[in-house]
Amino acid sequence: SKTMKCADDLKNYDFELVIFIKENLFAIAISLCPYQHLGAKSFSSGKIPPDITSPYITGEVSQQLVRLRPSISSLLLNISQVKKGDTILDPCAGVGSIPVEASLLGKSQTCFGLGGDIALSRDGCLDDVAEDYCKRARKHQMNKKCSGSCDMVCWDASSLPIRDSLVDCVISDLPFGVKCMSATKLKSFLPLLFSECARVLKQNTGRMTLLCGASFKTVLDAIEKQRNNDFVQERDGTNELFRIVAVFPTNIGGLAAWIIQAERTNCLAVRIKNHTDRFRKMTLNRKQETSRGKKKRLQS
């Protein structure tokens, strides 16, 4: 800084270097678009800069909404090796970054992106944003003559309104167990989620790509515990519903994260014990928390 005659400022910097080191791999990157042109100095403020690729989420909501950026969604789709005609499912879609990006893939990868989230309910405050985002995506698809499509649905991911063996690939940015959902709630939620994923994914060819935070070991444990104890597979003798293919670290806006990839086995999917009762209990607890939150806001 003395040689270049500039002041050190780790909060309002002009650009950010990201270095990734893993065994025999070294990578260094720099943002191609300065933050001052995006209306934000850095990701450390907790505010996400406006989108720099279509379709856009603009205005005040772009500074308040915490979501997966389109570029990361596109990378997850690329890692998943999406094929033409695939049905892509994101059970915890938020406003729908992954389904929208799936619908914008080239003609060689034309697919249908389906996403849903409990936050899309009227109490969740994301329904209007997601609806507008999908409308912008369809308009962009028409302008670019994209042949893919996407749709968003309000649902609880622990009880998906989808037929068995319908989905080719599950791609999702799971709750990190910090802001969105506590670690305790995440531990109760994951077994129900993966039970549903096993049911809706196609046997043998179905696959999952999951982005998760420091709680990735909890995610792995929930996946590996998915099994049908009454099923005996003659080929390899396994009763597990998923086969872990890869687990590797990544960096999301300065946060340490992990990507987990798994394949659906030939084992028949069965719901975990007391699935319905556990789902009802979680729903009841969520309603009670929502009610308490409304009362606090009214009092304040």
Short mmCIF file of C-alpha atoms in Angstrom, two decimals:
data_model
loop_
_atom_site.label_atom_id
_atom_site.label_comp_id
_atom_site.label_asym_id
_atom_site.label_seq_id
_atom_site.Cartn_x
_atom_site.Cartn_y
_atom_site.Cartn_z
CA SER A 1 0.00 0.00 0.00
CA LYS A 2 2.94 2.37 0.65
CA THR A 3 4.42 1.70 -2.79
CA MET A 4 1.08 2.20 -4.57
CA LYS A 5 0.15 5.12 -2.26
CA CYS A 6 -3.32 3.79 -1.42
CA ALA A 7 -5.04 3.23 1.91
CA ASP A 8 -5.93 -0.21 3.26
CA ASP A 9 -9.69 -0.58 3.64
CA LEU A 10 -10.99 -4.08 4.28
CA LYS A 11 -14.63 -2.95 4.39
CA ASN A 12 -15.03 -0.65 1.38
CA TYR A 13 -12.63 -2.32 -1.04
CA ASP A 14 -12.70 -1.99 -4.83
CA PHE A 15 -12.34 -5.67 -5.63
CA GLU A 16 -12.04 -9.01 -3.88
CA LEU A 17 -9.63 -11.87 -4.49
CA VAL A 18 -10.81 -15.40 -3.73
CA ILE A 19 -8.19 -18.12 -3.37
CA PHE A 20 -9.14 -21.80 -3.30
CA ILE A 21 -6.55 -24.41 -2.25
CA LYS A 22 -7.21 -28.14 -2.24
CA GLU A 23 -4.40 -30.73 -2.18
CA ASN A 24 -2.90 -30.45 -5.69
CA LEU A 25 -5.33 -27.74 -6.89
CA PHE A 26 -4.85 -23.96 -6.64
CA ALA A 27 -7.26 -21.37 -8.04
CA ILE A 28 -7.47 -17.59 -7.73
CA ALA A 29 -10.33 -15.42 -8.97
CA ILE A 30 -11.35 -11.76 -9.15
CA SER A 31 -14.80 -10.25 -9.79
CA LEU A 32 -15.16 -9.06 -13.39
CA CYS A 33 -17.66 -6.35 -12.41
CA PRO A 34 -16.61 -3.86 -9.67
CA TYR A 35 -19.00 -3.76 -6.72
CA GLN A 36 -19.56 -0.01 -7.03
CA HIS A 37 -21.29 -0.66 -10.37
CA LEU A 38 -23.61 -3.15 -8.67
CA GLY A 39 -24.74 -0.84 -5.88
CA ALA A 40 -22.92 -2.75 -3.13
CA LYS A 41 -19.35 -2.63 -1.89
CA SER A 42 -19.07 -6.24 -0.79
CA PHE A 43 -20.96 -9.37 0.15
CA SER A 44 -19.83 -8.92 3.78
CA SER A 45 -22.62 -6.38 4.34
CA GLY A 46 -25.20 -9.14 4.04
CA LYS A 47 -26.76 -7.45 1.02
CA ILE A 48 -26.70 -9.23 -2.31
CA PRO A 49 -25.90 -7.03 -5.32
CA PRO A 50 -28.60 -6.81 -8.03
CA ASP A 51 -28.54 -9.51 -10.69
CA ILE A 52 -26.11 -9.00 -13.54
CA THR A 53 -27.73 -11.61 -15.77
CA SER A 54 -31.32 -11.95 -17.02
CA PRO A 55 -33.99 -12.37 -15.75
CA TYR A 56 -33.43 -9.67 -13.14
CA ILE A 57 -34.65 -9.13 -9.61
CA THR A 58 -34.32 -5.39 -9.16
CA GLY A 59 -35.32 -2.61 -6.79
CA GLU A 60 -35.30 -2.63 -3.01
CA VAL A 61 -36.13 -6.33 -2.79
CA SER A 62 -32.82 -7.18 -4.49
CA GLN A 63 -30.98 -5.63 -1.52
CA GLN A 64 -33.07 -7.45 1.10
CA LEU A 65 -33.60 -10.88 -0.42
CA VAL A 66 -31.18 -13.64 0.58
CA ARG A 67 -31.13 -16.19 -2.22
CA LEU A 68 -28.94 -18.30 -4.43
CA ARG A 69 -27.38 -16.23 -7.20
CA PRO A 70 -28.13 -17.27 -10.82
CA SER A 71 -24.45 -17.95 -11.55
CA ILE A 72 -24.21 -20.47 -8.70
CA SER A 73 -27.50 -22.08 -9.78
CA SER A 74 -26.07 -22.49 -13.28
CA LEU A 75 -22.90 -24.10 -11.89
CA LEU A 76 -24.94 -26.60 -9.85
CA LEU A 77 -26.88 -27.53 -13.00
CA ASN A 78 -23.60 -27.99 -14.86
CA ILE A 79 -22.17 -30.20 -12.12
CA SER A 80 -25.34 -32.33 -12.24
CA GLN A 81 -24.83 -33.00 -15.98
CA VAL A 82 -28.43 -32.18 -16.89
CA LYS A 83 -29.64 -33.99 -20.00
CA LYS A 84 -32.24 -33.04 -22.58
CA GLY A 85 -35.75 -33.89 -21.39
CA ASP A 86 -34.83 -34.07 -17.69
CA THR A 87 -37.24 -33.00 -14.97
CA ILE A 88 -35.30 -30.94 -12.42
CA LEU A 89 -36.67 -30.57 -8.89
CA ASP A 90 -35.67 -28.09 -6.21
CA PRO A 91 -37.74 -28.93 -3.09
CA CYS A 92 -36.38 -25.89 -1.16
CA ALA A 93 -36.37 -23.41 -4.04
CA GLY A 94 -36.90 -20.05 -2.33
CA VAL A 95 -37.83 -17.66 -5.15
CA GLY A 96 -36.78 -20.23 -7.74
CA SER A 97 -33.23 -19.48 -8.92
CA ILE A 98 -32.45 -23.11 -9.80
CA PRO A 99 -35.73 -23.92 -11.67
CA VAL A 100 -35.46 -20.63 -13.60
CA GLU A 101 -31.84 -21.28 -14.62
CA ALA A 102 -32.79 -24.84 -15.60
CA SER A 103 -35.39 -23.46 -18.00
CA LEU A 104 -32.77 -21.21 -19.62
CA LEU A 105 -30.35 -23.99 -20.60
CA GLY A 106 -29.49 -24.40 -24.27
CA LYS A 107 -31.41 -26.57 -26.74
CA SER A 108 -29.09 -29.51 -26.13
CA GLN A 109 -30.18 -29.49 -22.47
CA THR A 110 -33.86 -28.50 -22.77
CA CYS A 111 -35.55 -29.50 -19.52
CA PHE A 112 -38.37 -28.66 -17.10
CA GLY A 113 -37.51 -26.98 -13.81
CA LEU A 114 -39.92 -27.42 -10.92
CA GLY A 115 -39.46 -25.73 -7.57
CA GLY A 116 -41.39 -25.11 -4.38
CA ASP A 117 -41.02 -23.71 -0.90
CA ILE A 118 -43.09 -23.21 2.24
CA ALA A 119 -42.02 -19.54 2.08
CA LEU A 120 -44.18 -19.15 -1.04
CA SER A 121 -47.31 -19.24 1.11
CA ARG A 122 -49.12 -15.97 1.83
CA ASP A 123 -47.53 -15.92 5.27
CA GLY A 124 -44.08 -16.50 3.77
CA CYS A 125 -43.88 -13.13 1.96
CA LEU A 126 -42.06 -14.57 -1.09
CA ASP A 127 -45.03 -15.48 -3.28
CA ASP A 128 -45.20 -12.12 -5.10
CA VAL A 129 -41.43 -12.02 -5.67
CA ALA A 130 -41.36 -15.59 -7.02
CA GLU A 131 -44.36 -14.94 -9.28
CA ASP A 132 -42.73 -11.83 -10.75
CA TYR A 133 -39.42 -13.65 -11.15
CA CYS A 134 -41.05 -16.50 -13.11
CA LYS A 135 -42.91 -14.01 -15.33
CA ARG A 136 -39.63 -12.27 -16.14
CA ALA A 137 -38.06 -15.66 -16.84
CA ARG A 138 -40.82 -16.60 -19.31
CA LYS A 139 -40.44 -13.26 -21.08
CA HIS A 140 -36.68 -13.79 -21.28
CA GLN A 141 -37.25 -17.31 -22.63
CA MET A 142 -39.46 -15.95 -25.40
CA ASN A 143 -36.92 -13.27 -26.34
CA LYS A 144 -34.06 -15.76 -26.42
CA LYS A 145 -36.25 -18.50 -27.95
CA CYS A 146 -35.43 -20.92 -25.14
CA SER A 147 -37.36 -24.18 -25.29
CA GLY A 148 -37.17 -25.01 -21.57
CA SER A 149 -39.82 -24.19 -18.98
CA CYS A 150 -40.21 -23.82 -15.21
CA ASP A 151 -42.89 -23.50 -12.57
CA MET A 152 -43.09 -22.72 -8.84
CA VAL A 153 -45.44 -24.27 -6.26
CA CYS A 154 -46.12 -23.61 -2.59
CA TRP A 155 -45.44 -26.83 -0.67
CA ASP A 156 -43.79 -28.36 2.34
CA ALA A 157 -40.69 -30.24 1.16
CA SER A 158 -41.26 -32.96 3.76
CA SER A 159 -44.49 -33.97 1.95
CA LEU A 160 -44.13 -33.36 -1.79
CA PRO A 161 -47.27 -33.40 -4.00
CA ILE A 162 -45.42 -35.31 -6.76
CA ARG A 163 -45.93 -38.80 -8.18
CA ASP A 164 -43.44 -41.59 -7.50
CA SER A 165 -40.43 -42.01 -9.83
CA LEU A 166 -41.15 -38.85 -11.82
CA VAL A 167 -38.01 -36.72 -11.27
CA ASP A 168 -34.65 -37.17 -12.98
CA CYS A 169 -32.55 -34.88 -10.82
CA VAL A 170 -32.90 -33.09 -7.47
CA ILE A 171 -30.77 -29.94 -7.22
CA SER A 172 -31.13 -27.78 -4.15
CA ASP A 173 -29.52 -25.20 -1.90
CA LEU A 174 -30.46 -26.68 1.47
CA PRO A 175 -31.00 -24.62 4.63
CA PHE A 176 -27.61 -24.10 6.31
CA GLY A 177 -29.08 -24.54 9.77
CA VAL A 178 -28.10 -20.99 10.81
CA LYS A 179 -30.52 -18.23 9.72
CA CYS A 180 -33.14 -20.15 7.76
CA MET A 181 -33.52 -23.10 10.13
CA SER A 182 -31.86 -24.05 13.41
CA ALA A 183 -29.56 -27.06 13.58
CA THR A 184 -32.13 -28.95 15.68
CA LYS A 185 -34.96 -28.29 13.22
CA LEU A 186 -32.70 -29.18 10.29
CA LYS A 187 -31.88 -32.53 11.88
CA SER A 188 -35.62 -33.32 12.17
CA PHE A 189 -36.43 -32.04 8.69
CA LEU A 190 -33.73 -33.76 6.59
CA PRO A 191 -34.87 -37.40 7.04
CA LEU A 192 -38.38 -36.44 5.87
CA LEU A 193 -36.97 -34.49 2.92
CA PHE A 194 -34.72 -37.29 1.68
CA SER A 195 -37.47 -39.84 2.16
CA GLU A 196 -39.58 -37.79 -0.27
CA CYS A 197 -36.65 -37.32 -2.65
CA ALA A 198 -36.09 -41.08 -2.76
CA ARG A 199 -39.77 -41.59 -3.56
CA VAL A 200 -40.04 -39.06 -6.42
CA LEU A 201 -36.65 -39.81 -8.02
CA LYS A 202 -36.39 -42.44 -10.75
CA GLN A 203 -34.74 -45.66 -9.61
CA ASN A 204 -31.21 -46.32 -10.93
CA THR A 205 -30.99 -43.11 -13.00
CA GLY A 206 -32.16 -40.50 -10.43
CA ARG A 207 -29.49 -38.27 -8.89
CA MET A 208 -29.07 -35.45 -6.36
CA THR A 209 -26.77 -32.43 -6.14
CA LEU A 210 -27.00 -30.57 -2.84
CA LEU A 211 -25.37 -27.36 -1.65
CA CYS A 212 -25.07 -27.19 2.13
CA GLY A 213 -23.15 -25.35 4.84
CA ALA A 214 -21.08 -26.52 7.79
CA SER A 215 -23.92 -28.93 8.61
CA PHE A 216 -22.95 -31.15 5.66
CA LYS A 217 -22.17 -34.06 8.00
CA THR A 218 -25.76 -33.93 9.26
CA VAL A 219 -26.92 -34.00 5.62
CA LEU A 220 -24.68 -36.96 4.82
CA ASP A 221 -25.91 -38.84 7.86
CA ALA A 222 -29.56 -38.26 6.87
CA ILE A 223 -28.90 -39.48 3.30
CA GLU A 224 -27.01 -42.59 4.38
CA LYS A 225 -29.78 -43.57 6.82
CA GLN A 226 -32.37 -43.73 4.02
CA ARG A 227 -32.96 -47.45 3.50
CA ASN A 228 -35.64 -50.08 3.00
CA ASN A 229 -34.97 -52.77 5.58
CA ASP A 230 -37.52 -55.12 3.96
CA PHE A 231 -35.85 -54.94 0.54
CA VAL A 232 -33.14 -57.36 -0.61
CA GLN A 233 -31.34 -56.51 -3.84
CA GLU A 234 -29.78 -59.57 -5.44
CA ARG A 235 -27.14 -57.65 -7.41
CA ASP A 236 -25.20 -56.03 -4.56
CA GLY A 237 -27.24 -56.84 -1.48
CA THR A 238 -27.80 -53.21 -0.46
CA ASN A 239 -30.97 -51.79 1.02
CA GLU A 240 -29.82 -48.16 0.83
CA LEU A 241 -31.87 -45.75 -1.25
CA PHE A 242 -28.91 -43.50 -2.16
CA ARG A 243 -25.28 -44.00 -3.10
CA ILE A 244 -22.94 -41.11 -2.24
CA VAL A 245 -20.87 -40.23 -5.33
CA ALA A 246 -18.91 -37.13 -4.30
CA VAL A 247 -18.46 -34.69 -1.42
CA PHE A 248 -16.28 -31.62 -1.97
CA PRO A 249 -15.85 -28.12 -0.44
CA THR A 250 -16.62 -24.84 -2.17
CA ASN A 251 -16.85 -21.12 -1.40
CA ILE A 252 -20.10 -19.14 -1.66
CA GLY A 253 -19.58 -15.40 -1.29
CA GLY A 254 -16.85 -15.93 1.29
CA LEU A 255 -18.76 -18.63 3.19
CA ALA A 256 -17.43 -22.17 3.42
CA ALA A 257 -19.90 -24.62 1.87
CA TRP A 258 -20.05 -28.21 0.65
CA ILE A 259 -21.53 -29.92 -2.39
CA ILE A 260 -22.86 -33.45 -2.02
CA GLN A 261 -23.73 -35.66 -5.00
CA ALA A 262 -25.68 -38.89 -4.69
CA GLU A 263 -27.32 -41.42 -7.01
CA ARG A 264 -30.63 -43.19 -6.54
CA THR A 265 -30.24 -46.97 -6.24
CA ASN A 266 -32.58 -49.67 -7.49
CA CYS A 267 -33.95 -50.19 -3.97
CA LEU A 268 -37.69 -49.59 -3.60
CA ALA A 269 -38.49 -46.38 -1.71
CA VAL A 270 -40.55 -46.54 1.47
CA ARG A 271 -41.46 -43.70 3.80
CA ILE A 272 -39.57 -43.56 7.07
CA LYS A 273 -41.29 -44.70 10.23
CA ASN A 274 -43.98 -42.29 11.48
CA HIS A 275 -43.39 -39.98 8.50
CA THR A 276 -46.95 -38.58 8.56
CA ASP A 277 -46.95 -38.03 12.34
CA ARG A 278 -43.56 -36.28 12.21
CA PHE A 279 -44.72 -34.12 9.30
CA ARG A 280 -47.86 -33.07 11.20
CA LYS A 281 -45.83 -32.25 14.31
CA MET A 282 -43.44 -30.02 12.31
CA THR A 283 -46.40 -28.28 10.64
CA LEU A 284 -48.08 -27.65 14.01
CA ASN A 285 -44.86 -26.25 15.52
CA ARG A 286 -44.38 -23.96 12.51
CA LYS A 287 -47.94 -22.62 12.82
CA GLN A 288 -47.45 -21.94 16.51
CA GLU A 289 -44.17 -20.11 15.85
CA THR A 290 -45.80 -18.06 13.07
CA SER A 291 -48.68 -17.16 15.39
CA ARG A 292 -46.29 -16.09 18.17
CA GLY A 293 -44.29 -14.03 15.66
CA LYS A 294 -47.43 -12.19 14.50
CA LYS A 295 -48.42 -11.41 18.10
CA LYS A 296 -44.96 -9.97 18.82
CA ARG A 297 -45.11 -7.76 15.70
CA LEU A 298 -48.59 -6.50 16.68
CA GLN A 299 -47.40 -5.71 20.21
CA SER A 300 -44.36 -3.82 18.92
#
